[in-house]
Structure formats: structure tokens, C-alpha cells
Amino acid sequence: MKSNVICKRIAEFVAATFLCFSNALFASPQVPDSLIAELGCAGCHANLPATHLTAQIPDLSFAGLRYQPAYLFEYLQNPQKIRKHIGNSRMPDFHLQPDEALALTLFLSEQQFAPQSAREIPATLQKWENPAVEIPEIDQKIRSEYACLSCHSFNGAGEQISVDLATIGYRLKPEFVQQYLASPAVFGIAAAVMPPQFFAPENAFEPRYPDAATRVQNLTAFLMATGKEQRSKMEQVFAAAKEKFPAATAAIGEAIFRSQQCVGCHNHSQISAANRQLAPDLTGLGDRVQPEWLKEYLKKSHAIRPFGYQPGSGSRMPDFRLTDAEAETIAAYLLTVKSSRRLPEIPFEITPLSGFSMNKTTQLLNEKLPCIGCHTIGETGGKIGPNLNSVNLRLTPDYLWAIISDPQAVLPHNHMPKIPMPESWRENIFKFLHQQSNAATTTEATYLSLVNHPVTLPGENKNTAELYAQMCGICHGETGDGNGYNARYLPVSPTAHSDSAYMSTRQDAALYDGIAAGGFVMNRSHAMPPFLETLTKAQIADLVKYMRKLCNCEAPSWSRDGSR
């Protein structure tokens, strides 16, 4: 009987070791489909090669049971590869500021949805007693009897196939370590397949040693003692952050979790993946961006849209810290994925604008056209669309002209409306942007704070409230208070649609025309664009009715009954 158990444990160990080695060694960064899939790009972008990363990376349903909060806080700001057996997969850097990382940490710490099967783990291992242990004795067991170093590294010894055991004490909670050691399959990651050393979960957790529970407790105590000093340092930093950033809450952390599409890669039993409107479809990217820019961007990503691909969503392109070879491989692949949509030809010769024309175009942008309501040009402008400084280094001339000419034709469902204007103006704007890299100011966009700006996740516009939030709320506020995230960057404060005193003086026709024709035509702010060619007339009429709900008021009586 004993020999059968030993044989079974040997078989489990060999199988686990082979899988670890195969995942670690057989990844091929030279194959773009494989690399893109392993990085999890399809978690946010549509129409890309995909793989099920949930089998390789932690389930965040019980992140609060698993991780030390202080460790999470540091890791989210500076993620490092922990698991060596997951090939090219890695946790990218989401450009989180300390207060953003704190909010996300607080949210993750509340996630304590343990798997149902965790209840079967022996009760003695579900609480932490912190027993006194003989360090040399446990150290020896790790190196010999338990064969931990066949997969793990520890203090410079062992194999670098799986997690470094020296990190366990400051990364994980002791209660979790005990339960994991008792039953790796319950809390573990499928790709790791660590064999159960101390209990037989398949046989009602029958102990494999007479003192199995004590062994687990002692090994846990040893690992926690090993990470004690580093854990203490992290806890001091974490405590200071909580004192410094009282506005960072778990509720904001949940919004960040959703906005960054964390469940695009990680599993969470209570949260489903959002639709893929949080990132662009990369089909036809080769027609849109400059190859050299793309390679550099993949190596070091930065903000293009300061607060999300969908305005207000706060989504970000994380930095995967790609090598030059990886960036080259991915760029080469993306540049070949063509779109069936043809870009229009530029109907004029691309020549530099004269100084007079540059000044004239600048005046148009600053005083008549709504571009700076959404885009930053120079040092001023909105934070909805892409930063337009040095845009010619990013976009191809054909695509730049196409998006200025008819944005909905080349990028359907985006927020940018087609602005009615003379073709000579459109040509001058193209040339103005095409030579922006020669301007004195080439400010690179930075991401807006996910703590200090309200996050609005994209809906499906199934009702007028969602449509208002997506099209109007980013400036006017979701509740119509005039305080949307982009409001502070506009030259004139947006109208507060919830202000009944003001709204009761505005007739419905004026509200309709303001949405349809834009602010400049209505002698209001030129930063308000016209949406007649983006929204249907019925949608605009519904938005006017919704504004009446927000202000809880009616139009002036003379506009309703024809009297004056």
C-alpha cells in the first residue's frame, strides 16, 4: 500500500515537472500568433490570437485571502515576473500612480470568494497559529525530503521554473499558504499543477504523514519568517500611503479593476469581462500608424487617449516591457493585418503651410472649430480624444486625412463627429497637424488620474441614460451637474443640465439645435461639437427629453403653448 502511494506521488511530481519545463522552455517569441496570445492582447483588443490565460495566472476572486495587501500595493506599481512557468506571459505595468494602486489594492483585498471545495480543507489549517520552528530543520526538508527545489528556487539554489520560495513570506498570507500546501488544486493555478505533498485531497484529505498538519504549519512558519523583514518594510510604505491618500477607496478600486479589463486575463467568479470597447480593433493598423512609431510604442507605451479609448472609461494601454525582438515581432504582425475598408486618397499635394496660414488655422482651432474641446494641441485642449501634438509621427498621412474628412466612415462607432466646414479649412487643418512635429511644443499626453476623475464604463447605448453618459456625461457630468471629467479642461464650463433655474429658460428646440449644430452656431462655446451626423434625429430628441428629467423642469411656457 505504501509503495503505491510513493509511486503515485512520483508520477505526480514527474508530470508537474514536465509541464513546468514545457511551459517555460517551449514558448516561441519568434511566432507572433503565439506571443500575442501569451501576452493576452485579445483580452482587450478584438480579432487577435487568444489563449486561456486563466489557466496560468491567479484567480482574483480570492485575492484578499491570498495576498498581503502591502505586497499588492508595491506590485501593482512595479509588476515583476513571479511565475517562471508561464512562457512569455507577464503582468504588464498599467502606469498606476500610488493613489490608484492603493485603491485597487483595497478592492482586491476585499475579494474573498473562496472556492466551494476550500471548505473541505482540515479546519486546523484554516487559521494561523504561527508556531515556533527549527529553521535549519525545515530548510533541510525543503532541499531534500520535500524536493521543493526541483521546481522552485530558494536563496540561490534550486530550479527557476516556478515561484521563488524566498518571496512567499512577504507576498502571501500565512492562512493561504497553509491551505495551498494542503490542497494546491483548490487555490492553485492549473498550469502549475503542484502535487499535494501532505494530504490526499482525493481521499477526503487523508494525511500522507502522521504529522501532516504540523509539517504544513511548520513549513508555512518557516516561509513567513524568511520574508519577515521585507514584509515589514512593505507594510510601513503601505500604511503611509493609506494615511496620505484618504480619497483612494475600494469602490474606486473596483472602477479601476473594471476599467483596466483585469478579467480579460484573470478569472473572477463575481465579475464578467466587459465588451471589447475598452481598446481599439487593431485590424488595418498598418494603414493607420507609422511603423517606426509602433515599434517604439510597443517597447514603451504611453497615453494616446488620456482617459480611455472610450471617453471616460479610463482604460489604458499597459507597458509589457517588451524586448526589442518582441516589439519587432508584434509590430510586423500587426502591420500586416489589413482591413477591407479603403482609405480615401488625399486630394491635394502635401505642402507646408505658410506662416500666415498656420496662424489662421490656429485661430480657427482656438475660436471657431470644436477640436480643442476633445483634443490637446500645444498645451491646451480637452482630454477626450488623442493628443494631437506630433500626430504626424504616429499616424500615416492617408489615415490622418481620412479621420479629418469623415471619422465615422473610417472608424465607425467612435465619438468623433464629422464637422461641417469648407474643404479649404479641412485641408489647412490636415497640413497644420502634419507639420506639428516642427512646432515648439510637442507635449506627450499623460494619463488622467483614475482616483480624481469619475470612471464611466461604456454601455451598449440600450437606453437614453447610457447614451447621455457616453456622449454628454464626459463633459456635462453623468447626472448633468456640469462636472464631467473633461469639464475642467474646457475654455468655457459646460452647461449644467440639472440646473432647473437655467434649463427652464431654454426651449426644447434650442437644446435640440445645440446638440445637432454645436455650440458655435448657437452662439455658445465653440468647444461643443455638432452631433447631427453622428446621432440620429430620434436620439437627439430623446436626449432633450432626458435633460428635462435631469433638471426636473419644463421648457418655458411660451415655447410650449405658442404664447409670448
Coordinates of C-alpha atoms in Angstrom, one line a residue:
M1 CA 0.0 0.0 0.0
K2 CA 2.8 2.4 1.0
S3 CA 4.7 1.6 -2.3
N4 CA 1.6 2.5 -4.3
V5 CA 1.3 5.9 -2.6
I6 CA 5.0 6.6 -3.2
C7 CA 4.7 5.6 -6.9
K8 CA 1.7 7.9 -7.3
R9 CA 3.5 10.8 -5.7
I10 CA 6.5 10.2 -8.0
A11 CA 4.2 10.2 -11.0
E12 CA 2.5 13.4 -9.9
F13 CA 5.9 15.1 -9.4
V14 CA 7.2 14.0 -12.8
A15 CA 4.1 15.2 -14.6
A16 CA 4.1 18.5 -12.8
T17 CA 7.8 19.0 -13.5
F18 CA 7.4 18.2 -17.2
L19 CA 4.5 20.7 -17.6
C20 CA 6.5 23.4 -15.8
F21 CA 9.5 22.8 -18.1
S22 CA 7.4 22.6 -21.2
N23 CA 5.6 25.9 -20.4
A24 CA 8.9 27.6 -19.5
L25 CA 11.1 26.4 -22.4
F26 CA 8.9 25.8 -25.4
A27 CA 7.5 29.3 -25.7
S28 CA 8.4 30.9 -29.0
P29 CA 8.7 34.6 -29.2
Q30 CA 9.6 34.3 -32.9
V31 CA 6.0 33.2 -33.6
P32 CA 3.8 36.3 -33.5
D33 CA 0.5 34.5 -33.0
S34 CA 1.9 32.7 -30.0
L35 CA 3.5 35.8 -28.5
I36 CA 0.4 37.9 -28.9
A37 CA -1.8 35.1 -27.4
E38 CA 0.5 34.6 -24.4
L39 CA 0.6 38.3 -23.7
G40 CA -3.2 38.4 -23.5
C41 CA -3.7 41.1 -26.1
A42 CA -7.1 39.6 -27.0
G43 CA -8.3 40.3 -23.5
C44 CA -8.9 43.9 -24.6
H45 CA -8.5 44.0 -28.4
A46 CA -10.8 42.2 -30.8
N47 CA -9.7 39.9 -33.6
L48 CA -6.3 38.9 -32.2
P49 CA -4.9 35.4 -31.5
A50 CA -6.1 34.3 -28.0
T51 CA -5.4 31.7 -25.4
H52 CA -6.9 31.0 -22.0
L53 CA -4.6 32.8 -19.6
T54 CA -6.9 32.0 -16.7
A55 CA -5.2 28.5 -16.5
Q56 CA -1.8 30.1 -15.9
I57 CA -2.4 33.2 -13.8
P58 CA -4.0 33.8 -10.4
D59 CA -7.8 33.8 -9.9
L60 CA -8.6 37.2 -8.3
S61 CA -11.9 36.0 -6.8
F62 CA -9.9 35.3 -3.6
A63 CA -7.1 37.8 -3.9
G64 CA -7.9 39.1 -0.5
L65 CA -7.4 35.7 1.0
R66 CA -4.2 35.1 -0.9
Y67 CA -2.1 38.3 -0.9
Q68 CA -0.5 40.6 1.7
P69 CA -2.1 44.0 0.9
A70 CA 1.3 45.8 1.3
Y71 CA 2.8 43.5 -1.3
L72 CA -0.1 44.1 -3.7
F73 CA 0.4 47.8 -3.3
E74 CA 4.0 47.6 -4.4
Y75 CA 3.5 45.0 -7.1
L76 CA 0.8 47.0 -8.9
Q77 CA 3.1 49.9 -9.2
N78 CA 6.1 47.8 -10.4
P79 CA 5.0 44.3 -11.5
Q80 CA 7.7 41.7 -11.8
K81 CA 7.5 38.2 -13.2
I82 CA 6.8 35.8 -10.4
R83 CA 5.9 32.6 -12.2
K84 CA 8.6 31.3 -14.4
H85 CA 6.5 28.5 -15.9
I86 CA 4.1 30.7 -18.0
G87 CA 6.2 31.3 -21.0
N88 CA 6.0 34.8 -22.5
S89 CA 3.0 35.7 -20.3
R90 CA 3.7 38.5 -17.8
M91 CA 1.9 41.1 -15.8
P92 CA 2.2 44.5 -17.6
D93 CA 2.6 47.9 -16.0
F94 CA -0.7 49.9 -16.0
H95 CA 1.1 53.2 -15.2
L96 CA -0.6 53.3 -11.8
Q97 CA 0.1 56.2 -9.5
P98 CA 0.4 55.4 -5.8
D99 CA -3.2 56.5 -5.0
E100 CA -4.5 54.4 -7.9
A101 CA -2.6 51.4 -6.8
L102 CA -3.9 51.9 -3.3
A103 CA -7.5 52.0 -4.4
L104 CA -7.0 48.8 -6.5
T105 CA -5.3 47.1 -3.5
L106 CA -8.2 48.0 -1.2
F107 CA -10.6 46.5 -3.7
L108 CA -8.6 43.3 -4.3
S109 CA -8.2 42.9 -0.5
E110 CA -12.0 42.7 -0.2
Q111 CA -12.2 39.8 -2.8
Q112 CA -12.5 36.8 -0.5
F113 CA -14.8 34.5 -2.6
A114 CA -13.1 31.1 -1.7
P115 CA -13.8 28.1 -3.9
Q116 CA -16.5 25.8 -2.5
S117 CA -14.0 22.9 -2.2
A118 CA -11.9 25.0 0.2
R119 CA -14.3 24.2 3.0
E120 CA -13.1 20.6 2.9
I121 CA -9.5 21.5 3.9
P122 CA -8.8 20.5 7.5
A123 CA -10.0 23.1 10.0
T124 CA -6.7 23.2 11.8
L125 CA -5.1 24.6 8.6
Q126 CA -7.7 27.4 8.0
K127 CA -6.3 29.5 10.8
W128 CA -2.8 30.7 11.5
E129 CA -1.1 29.8 14.8
N130 CA 2.5 30.9 14.0
P131 CA 4.3 28.0 15.7
A132 CA 7.9 28.2 16.7
V133 CA 10.1 26.2 14.3
E134 CA 13.6 25.0 13.9
I135 CA 14.8 26.9 10.9
P136 CA 17.7 24.6 9.9
E137 CA 15.4 21.5 10.1
I138 CA 12.8 23.0 7.8
D139 CA 15.5 24.4 5.5
Q140 CA 16.9 20.8 5.1
K141 CA 13.4 19.3 4.4
I142 CA 12.9 21.9 1.6
R143 CA 16.1 20.9 0.0
S144 CA 15.8 17.2 0.4
E145 CA 12.7 15.4 1.6
Y146 CA 10.1 17.7 0.1
A147 CA 12.1 18.1 -3.2
C148 CA 10.9 21.7 -3.4
L149 CA 14.0 22.9 -5.2
S150 CA 13.2 20.6 -8.2
C151 CA 10.9 23.4 -9.4
H152 CA 11.4 26.3 -7.0
S153 CA 14.5 28.4 -6.3
F154 CA 15.5 29.4 -2.8
N155 CA 18.4 31.5 -1.6
G156 CA 20.4 31.0 -4.8
A157 CA 19.7 27.2 -5.0
G158 CA 17.2 25.1 -6.9
E159 CA 15.5 25.5 -10.3
Q160 CA 14.0 28.7 -11.6
I161 CA 10.9 27.0 -13.1
S162 CA 8.3 28.1 -10.6
V163 CA 7.9 30.7 -7.8
D164 CA 11.0 31.7 -5.7
L165 CA 10.2 30.4 -2.2
A166 CA 12.0 33.4 -0.7
T167 CA 9.2 35.7 -1.8
I168 CA 6.4 33.7 -0.2
G169 CA 6.7 35.3 3.2
Y170 CA 6.1 38.8 2.0
R171 CA 3.8 38.1 -0.9
L172 CA 1.2 35.7 0.6
K173 CA -0.9 35.4 3.8
P174 CA 0.0 32.5 6.1
E175 CA -3.5 31.2 6.2
F176 CA -3.5 30.9 2.4
V177 CA -0.1 29.2 2.3
Q178 CA -1.3 26.6 4.8
Q179 CA -4.4 25.8 2.8
Y180 CA -2.5 25.8 -0.5
L181 CA 0.1 23.3 0.8
A182 CA -2.8 21.1 2.0
S183 CA -4.5 21.2 -1.4
P184 CA -2.8 23.0 -4.3
A185 CA -5.5 22.2 -6.7
V186 CA -8.2 24.2 -4.7
F187 CA -6.4 27.5 -4.8
G188 CA -3.7 26.8 -7.3
I189 CA -3.2 27.6 -11.0
A190 CA -3.9 24.8 -13.4
A191 CA -0.7 25.3 -15.3
A192 CA 1.4 24.9 -12.2
V193 CA -0.1 21.5 -11.1
M194 CA 1.9 21.4 -7.9
P195 CA 1.4 17.9 -6.5
P196 CA -0.1 17.5 -3.0
Q197 CA 2.7 16.7 -0.7
F198 CA 1.0 16.4 2.7
F199 CA -2.6 15.3 2.2
A200 CA -4.6 13.3 -0.4
P201 CA -7.5 15.6 -1.3
E202 CA -9.0 12.9 -3.5
N203 CA -9.3 10.7 -0.3
A204 CA -11.1 13.2 2.0
F205 CA -7.7 14.8 2.8
E206 CA -6.2 11.7 4.3
P207 CA -2.8 12.6 5.8
R208 CA 0.2 11.3 3.9
Y209 CA 2.3 11.7 7.1
P210 CA 1.1 11.1 10.7
D211 CA 2.0 14.7 11.5
A212 CA 1.0 16.2 8.1
A213 CA -0.8 19.2 9.7
T214 CA 2.2 20.0 11.8
R215 CA 4.5 19.8 8.8
V216 CA 2.3 22.2 6.9
Q217 CA 2.2 24.6 9.8
N218 CA 6.0 24.5 10.3
L219 CA 6.8 24.9 6.6
T220 CA 4.5 27.9 6.5
A221 CA 6.1 29.4 9.6
F222 CA 9.5 29.0 8.0
L223 CA 8.4 30.7 4.8
M224 CA 6.8 33.6 6.7
A225 CA 9.9 34.1 8.8
T226 CA 12.1 34.2 5.6
G227 CA 10.1 37.1 4.3
K228 CA 9.5 38.9 7.6
E229 CA 12.0 41.8 7.0
Q230 CA 10.8 42.6 3.5
R231 CA 7.2 42.3 4.6
S232 CA 7.8 44.8 7.4
K233 CA 9.2 47.4 5.0
M234 CA 6.3 47.0 2.7
E235 CA 3.8 47.4 5.5
Q236 CA 5.4 50.7 6.5
V237 CA 5.1 52.0 3.0
F238 CA 1.5 50.8 2.7
A239 CA 0.5 52.4 6.0
A240 CA 1.9 55.7 4.9
A241 CA 0.0 55.5 1.6
K242 CA -3.3 54.9 3.4
E243 CA -2.6 58.0 5.5
K244 CA -1.6 60.1 2.5
F245 CA -4.4 59.1 0.1
P246 CA -7.7 59.0 2.0
A247 CA -9.7 59.6 -1.2
A248 CA -8.5 56.2 -2.6
T249 CA -11.3 53.8 -1.7
A250 CA -12.2 50.2 -2.6
A251 CA -15.1 51.5 -4.6
I252 CA -12.8 53.5 -6.8
G253 CA -10.6 50.4 -6.9
E254 CA -13.4 48.4 -8.4
A255 CA -13.9 51.0 -11.1
I256 CA -10.2 50.8 -11.8
F257 CA -10.4 47.0 -11.9
R258 CA -13.2 47.1 -14.4
S259 CA -11.7 49.9 -16.5
Q260 CA -8.4 48.1 -17.0
Q261 CA -10.3 44.9 -18.0
C262 CA -8.5 42.8 -15.4
V263 CA -10.8 39.9 -16.1
G264 CA -9.7 39.9 -19.7
C265 CA -6.8 37.8 -18.4
H266 CA -7.7 36.9 -14.8
N267 CA -10.7 34.9 -13.6
H268 CA -13.1 36.4 -11.1
S269 CA -16.2 34.4 -10.1
Q270 CA -18.2 37.6 -9.4
I271 CA -17.2 39.8 -12.3
S272 CA -17.6 39.1 -16.0
A273 CA -15.4 40.5 -18.8
A274 CA -16.7 43.7 -20.3
N275 CA -17.2 44.1 -24.0
R276 CA -14.1 45.0 -26.0
Q277 CA -15.0 48.6 -26.5
L278 CA -12.2 49.4 -24.0
A279 CA -9.5 49.2 -26.7
P280 CA -9.3 49.6 -30.4
D281 CA -9.7 46.9 -33.0
L282 CA -6.2 46.6 -34.5
T283 CA -7.4 45.3 -37.9
G284 CA -5.9 47.6 -40.5
L285 CA -3.4 49.1 -38.1
G286 CA -0.8 49.1 -40.9
D287 CA -2.9 51.6 -42.8
R288 CA -3.2 53.9 -39.7
V289 CA 0.1 54.2 -37.9
Q290 CA 3.7 54.8 -38.8
P291 CA 5.8 51.5 -38.5
E292 CA 8.7 53.1 -36.5
W293 CA 6.3 54.8 -34.1
L294 CA 4.5 51.5 -33.5
K295 CA 7.7 49.7 -32.6
E296 CA 8.8 52.3 -30.1
Y297 CA 5.3 52.5 -28.6
L298 CA 5.2 48.7 -28.1
K299 CA 8.5 48.9 -26.3
K300 CA 7.4 51.8 -24.1
S301 CA 3.6 52.6 -24.1
H302 CA 2.3 55.9 -23.1
A303 CA -1.1 57.7 -23.2
I304 CA -2.7 58.3 -26.5
R305 CA -6.2 59.0 -25.2
P306 CA -5.7 60.4 -21.7
F307 CA -8.8 58.9 -20.1
G308 CA -9.7 55.8 -22.1
Y309 CA -10.2 54.6 -25.6
Q310 CA -13.9 55.1 -25.0
P311 CA -14.1 58.6 -23.4
G312 CA -14.4 58.4 -19.7
S313 CA -13.6 54.7 -19.4
G314 CA -10.1 55.3 -18.1
S315 CA -8.8 52.3 -20.0
R316 CA -5.0 52.3 -20.6
M317 CA -2.5 50.6 -22.8
P318 CA -0.2 48.9 -20.3
D319 CA 3.5 48.5 -20.8
F320 CA 4.5 44.9 -21.3
R321 CA 8.2 45.8 -21.1
L322 CA 8.9 44.0 -24.4
T323 CA 12.3 43.3 -25.7
D324 CA 13.4 44.8 -29.0
A325 CA 12.9 41.4 -30.6
E326 CA 9.4 41.0 -29.2
A327 CA 8.3 44.5 -30.2
E328 CA 9.6 43.9 -33.7
T329 CA 7.7 40.6 -33.9
I330 CA 4.4 42.0 -32.8
A331 CA 4.7 45.2 -34.9
A332 CA 5.5 43.2 -38.0
Y333 CA 2.4 41.1 -37.4
L334 CA 0.0 44.0 -36.7
L335 CA 1.2 45.9 -39.7
T336 CA 0.2 43.1 -42.0
V337 CA -3.4 42.7 -40.6
K338 CA -5.2 44.6 -43.4
S339 CA -8.7 46.0 -43.3
S340 CA -11.2 45.7 -46.1
R341 CA -12.0 49.4 -45.6
R342 CA -10.2 51.6 -48.1
L343 CA -8.8 55.0 -47.1
P344 CA -9.6 57.9 -49.4
E345 CA -6.9 59.4 -51.4
I346 CA -5.5 62.8 -50.3
P347 CA -6.9 65.2 -53.0
F348 CA -4.1 67.7 -52.8
E349 CA -0.4 67.9 -52.7
I350 CA 1.1 67.9 -49.1
T351 CA 3.0 71.2 -48.8
P352 CA 4.0 73.1 -45.7
L353 CA 1.6 75.9 -44.6
S354 CA 2.9 79.4 -44.7
G355 CA 3.2 81.3 -41.5
F356 CA 0.0 83.2 -42.4
S357 CA -1.9 80.0 -42.9
M358 CA -0.5 78.5 -39.7
N359 CA -1.8 81.5 -37.7
K360 CA -5.1 81.4 -39.5
T361 CA -5.6 77.7 -38.7
T362 CA -4.6 78.2 -35.1
Q363 CA -7.2 80.9 -34.9
L364 CA -9.8 78.6 -36.4
L365 CA -9.0 75.9 -33.8
N366 CA -9.0 78.3 -30.9
E367 CA -12.1 80.3 -31.8
K368 CA -14.4 78.5 -34.2
L369 CA -13.9 74.8 -34.5
P370 CA -14.6 72.3 -31.7
C371 CA -11.4 70.3 -32.0
I372 CA -9.8 71.6 -28.7
G373 CA -12.9 70.6 -26.8
C374 CA -11.7 67.0 -27.2
H375 CA -8.1 67.1 -28.2
T376 CA -5.0 68.7 -26.8
I377 CA -3.0 70.8 -29.2
G378 CA 0.1 72.5 -27.8
E379 CA -0.5 73.0 -24.1
T380 CA -4.3 73.4 -24.1
G381 CA -7.4 71.4 -25.0
G382 CA -9.7 68.6 -23.9
K383 CA -8.7 65.1 -22.7
I384 CA -11.3 63.0 -24.7
G385 CA -9.5 62.2 -28.0
P386 CA -5.9 61.6 -28.8
N387 CA -3.3 64.2 -28.1
L388 CA -2.6 65.8 -31.4
N389 CA 1.0 67.1 -30.7
S390 CA 3.3 65.3 -33.1
V391 CA 0.4 63.3 -34.5
N392 CA 2.2 63.0 -37.9
L393 CA 4.8 60.9 -36.2
R394 CA 2.1 58.5 -35.2
L395 CA -0.4 58.4 -38.0
T396 CA 0.1 57.9 -41.7
P397 CA -0.9 60.8 -43.9
D398 CA -3.7 58.9 -45.6
Y399 CA -5.3 58.0 -42.3
L400 CA -4.9 61.5 -40.8
W401 CA -6.7 62.9 -43.8
A402 CA -9.4 60.2 -43.6
I403 CA -10.2 60.8 -40.0
I404 CA -10.4 64.5 -40.5
S405 CA -12.6 64.1 -43.6
D406 CA -15.1 61.6 -42.3
P407 CA -14.2 60.0 -39.0
Q408 CA -17.3 57.7 -38.8
A409 CA -16.5 56.3 -42.3
V410 CA -13.1 55.1 -41.3
L411 CA -13.7 54.4 -37.6
P412 CA -17.4 53.5 -37.0
H413 CA -18.9 53.9 -33.6
N414 CA -16.2 56.3 -32.4
H415 CA -17.2 59.6 -30.7
M416 CA -15.6 61.9 -33.2
P417 CA -18.3 63.7 -35.3
K418 CA -17.8 65.0 -38.8
I419 CA -17.6 68.7 -38.5
P420 CA -19.2 70.7 -41.3
M421 CA -16.6 73.2 -42.7
P422 CA -15.2 74.4 -46.0
E423 CA -12.8 72.0 -47.7
S424 CA -10.1 74.6 -47.6
W425 CA -10.3 74.6 -43.8
R426 CA -10.1 70.9 -43.7
E427 CA -7.0 70.9 -45.9
N428 CA -5.4 73.5 -43.7
I429 CA -6.1 71.5 -40.6
F430 CA -4.5 68.4 -42.1
K431 CA -1.4 70.4 -43.1
F432 CA -1.3 72.1 -39.7
L433 CA -1.3 68.7 -37.9
H434 CA 1.0 67.1 -40.5
Q435 CA 3.8 69.6 -39.6
Q436 CA 3.2 69.6 -35.8
S437 CA 6.5 67.8 -35.1
N438 CA 8.2 71.0 -36.2
A439 CA 6.3 73.1 -33.7
A440 CA 7.9 74.3 -30.5
T441 CA 5.5 72.3 -28.3
T442 CA 5.4 68.5 -28.6
T443 CA 3.9 67.7 -25.3
E444 CA 3.3 64.0 -24.8
A445 CA 0.0 63.0 -23.2
T446 CA -0.2 61.6 -19.8
Y447 CA -3.0 59.5 -18.3
L448 CA -5.5 61.3 -16.1
S449 CA -6.0 60.2 -12.5
L450 CA -8.4 57.3 -12.1
V451 CA -9.0 58.5 -8.5
N452 CA -9.6 62.1 -9.2
H453 CA -11.7 61.7 -12.3
P454 CA -15.0 59.7 -12.4
V455 CA -14.8 56.5 -14.5
T456 CA -17.7 55.8 -16.9
L457 CA -17.6 52.4 -18.4
P458 CA -19.0 52.1 -21.9
G459 CA -22.6 50.7 -22.1
E460 CA -24.4 49.4 -25.2
N461 CA -26.5 52.6 -25.6
K462 CA -29.6 50.5 -25.0
N463 CA -31.3 53.4 -23.3
T464 CA -31.1 57.2 -23.3
A465 CA -29.4 57.3 -19.9
E466 CA -26.5 55.2 -21.3
L467 CA -26.4 57.3 -24.4
Y468 CA -26.3 60.5 -22.4
A469 CA -23.5 59.1 -20.2
Q470 CA -21.4 58.2 -23.2
M471 CA -22.0 61.2 -25.4
C472 CA -22.7 64.0 -23.0
G473 CA -21.7 63.0 -19.5
I474 CA -18.0 63.2 -20.2
C475 CA -18.3 67.0 -20.2
H476 CA -21.7 67.7 -18.7
G477 CA -21.5 65.0 -16.0
E478 CA -23.5 61.8 -15.8
T479 CA -26.1 63.5 -13.6
G480 CA -26.0 66.7 -15.6
D481 CA -24.2 68.7 -12.9
G482 CA -21.7 70.2 -15.5
N483 CA -18.8 68.4 -13.9
G484 CA -17.8 65.6 -16.2
Y485 CA -14.2 64.6 -16.2
N486 CA -13.4 66.7 -19.3
A487 CA -15.1 69.9 -17.9
R488 CA -12.0 71.2 -16.2
Y489 CA -10.1 71.2 -19.5
L490 CA -12.6 73.3 -21.5
P491 CA -12.3 77.0 -22.2
V492 CA -16.0 77.5 -21.0
S493 CA -17.7 75.5 -18.3
P494 CA -20.3 73.1 -19.8
T495 CA -24.0 73.7 -19.2
A496 CA -25.4 72.0 -16.1
H497 CA -28.4 70.2 -17.4
S498 CA -29.6 69.5 -13.9
D499 CA -29.8 73.3 -13.2
S500 CA -33.6 73.7 -13.3
A501 CA -33.4 77.5 -12.9
Y502 CA -31.3 77.8 -16.1
M503 CA -32.9 74.9 -18.1
S504 CA -36.4 76.2 -17.5
T505 CA -35.4 79.2 -19.6
R506 CA -34.3 77.1 -22.6
Q507 CA -36.8 75.9 -25.1
D508 CA -36.5 72.3 -26.3
A509 CA -35.8 73.4 -29.9
A510 CA -32.7 75.3 -28.7
L511 CA -31.5 72.3 -26.8
Y512 CA -32.0 70.1 -29.9
D513 CA -30.1 72.6 -32.1
G514 CA -27.3 72.8 -29.6
I515 CA -26.7 69.1 -29.8
A516 CA -27.3 68.9 -33.6
A517 CA -25.4 72.0 -34.7
G518 CA -22.9 72.5 -32.0
G519 CA -22.0 75.4 -29.7
F520 CA -20.5 77.9 -32.1
V521 CA -23.6 78.0 -34.3
M522 CA -25.8 78.6 -31.2
N523 CA -23.5 81.4 -30.0
R524 CA -22.3 79.2 -27.2
S525 CA -18.9 77.6 -26.7
H526 CA -17.2 76.5 -29.9
A527 CA -15.8 73.5 -28.0
M528 CA -19.2 71.8 -28.1
P529 CA -19.2 69.8 -31.4
P530 CA -22.2 69.2 -33.7
F531 CA -23.6 65.6 -33.5
L532 CA -26.2 65.7 -36.3
E533 CA -24.1 63.4 -38.4
T534 CA -23.2 61.1 -35.5
L535 CA -26.6 60.7 -33.8
T536 CA -30.0 60.1 -35.3
K537 CA -32.7 62.8 -35.0
A538 CA -34.6 60.5 -32.7
Q539 CA -31.6 60.0 -30.4
I540 CA -31.1 63.8 -30.2
A541 CA -34.8 64.2 -29.4
D542 CA -34.5 61.6 -26.7
L543 CA -31.5 63.3 -25.2
V544 CA -33.5 66.6 -24.9
K545 CA -36.3 64.7 -23.1
Y546 CA -33.6 63.1 -20.8
M547 CA -32.2 66.6 -20.0
R548 CA -35.7 67.5 -18.9
K549 CA -35.7 64.6 -16.4
L550 CA -32.3 65.7 -15.1
C551 CA -33.4 69.2 -14.4
N552 CA -36.9 68.1 -13.4
C553 CA -38.3 71.1 -15.2
E554 CA -40.2 72.1 -18.4
A555 CA -39.4 74.4 -21.2
P556 CA -40.7 78.0 -20.8
S557 CA -44.5 78.1 -21.3
W558 CA -44.3 80.4 -24.3
S559 CA -42.3 77.8 -26.2
R560 CA -44.8 75.1 -25.3
D561 CA -48.2 76.8 -25.9
G562 CA -47.1 79.4 -28.5
S563 CA -47.8 82.4 -26.3
R564 CA -45.4 85.2 -25.6

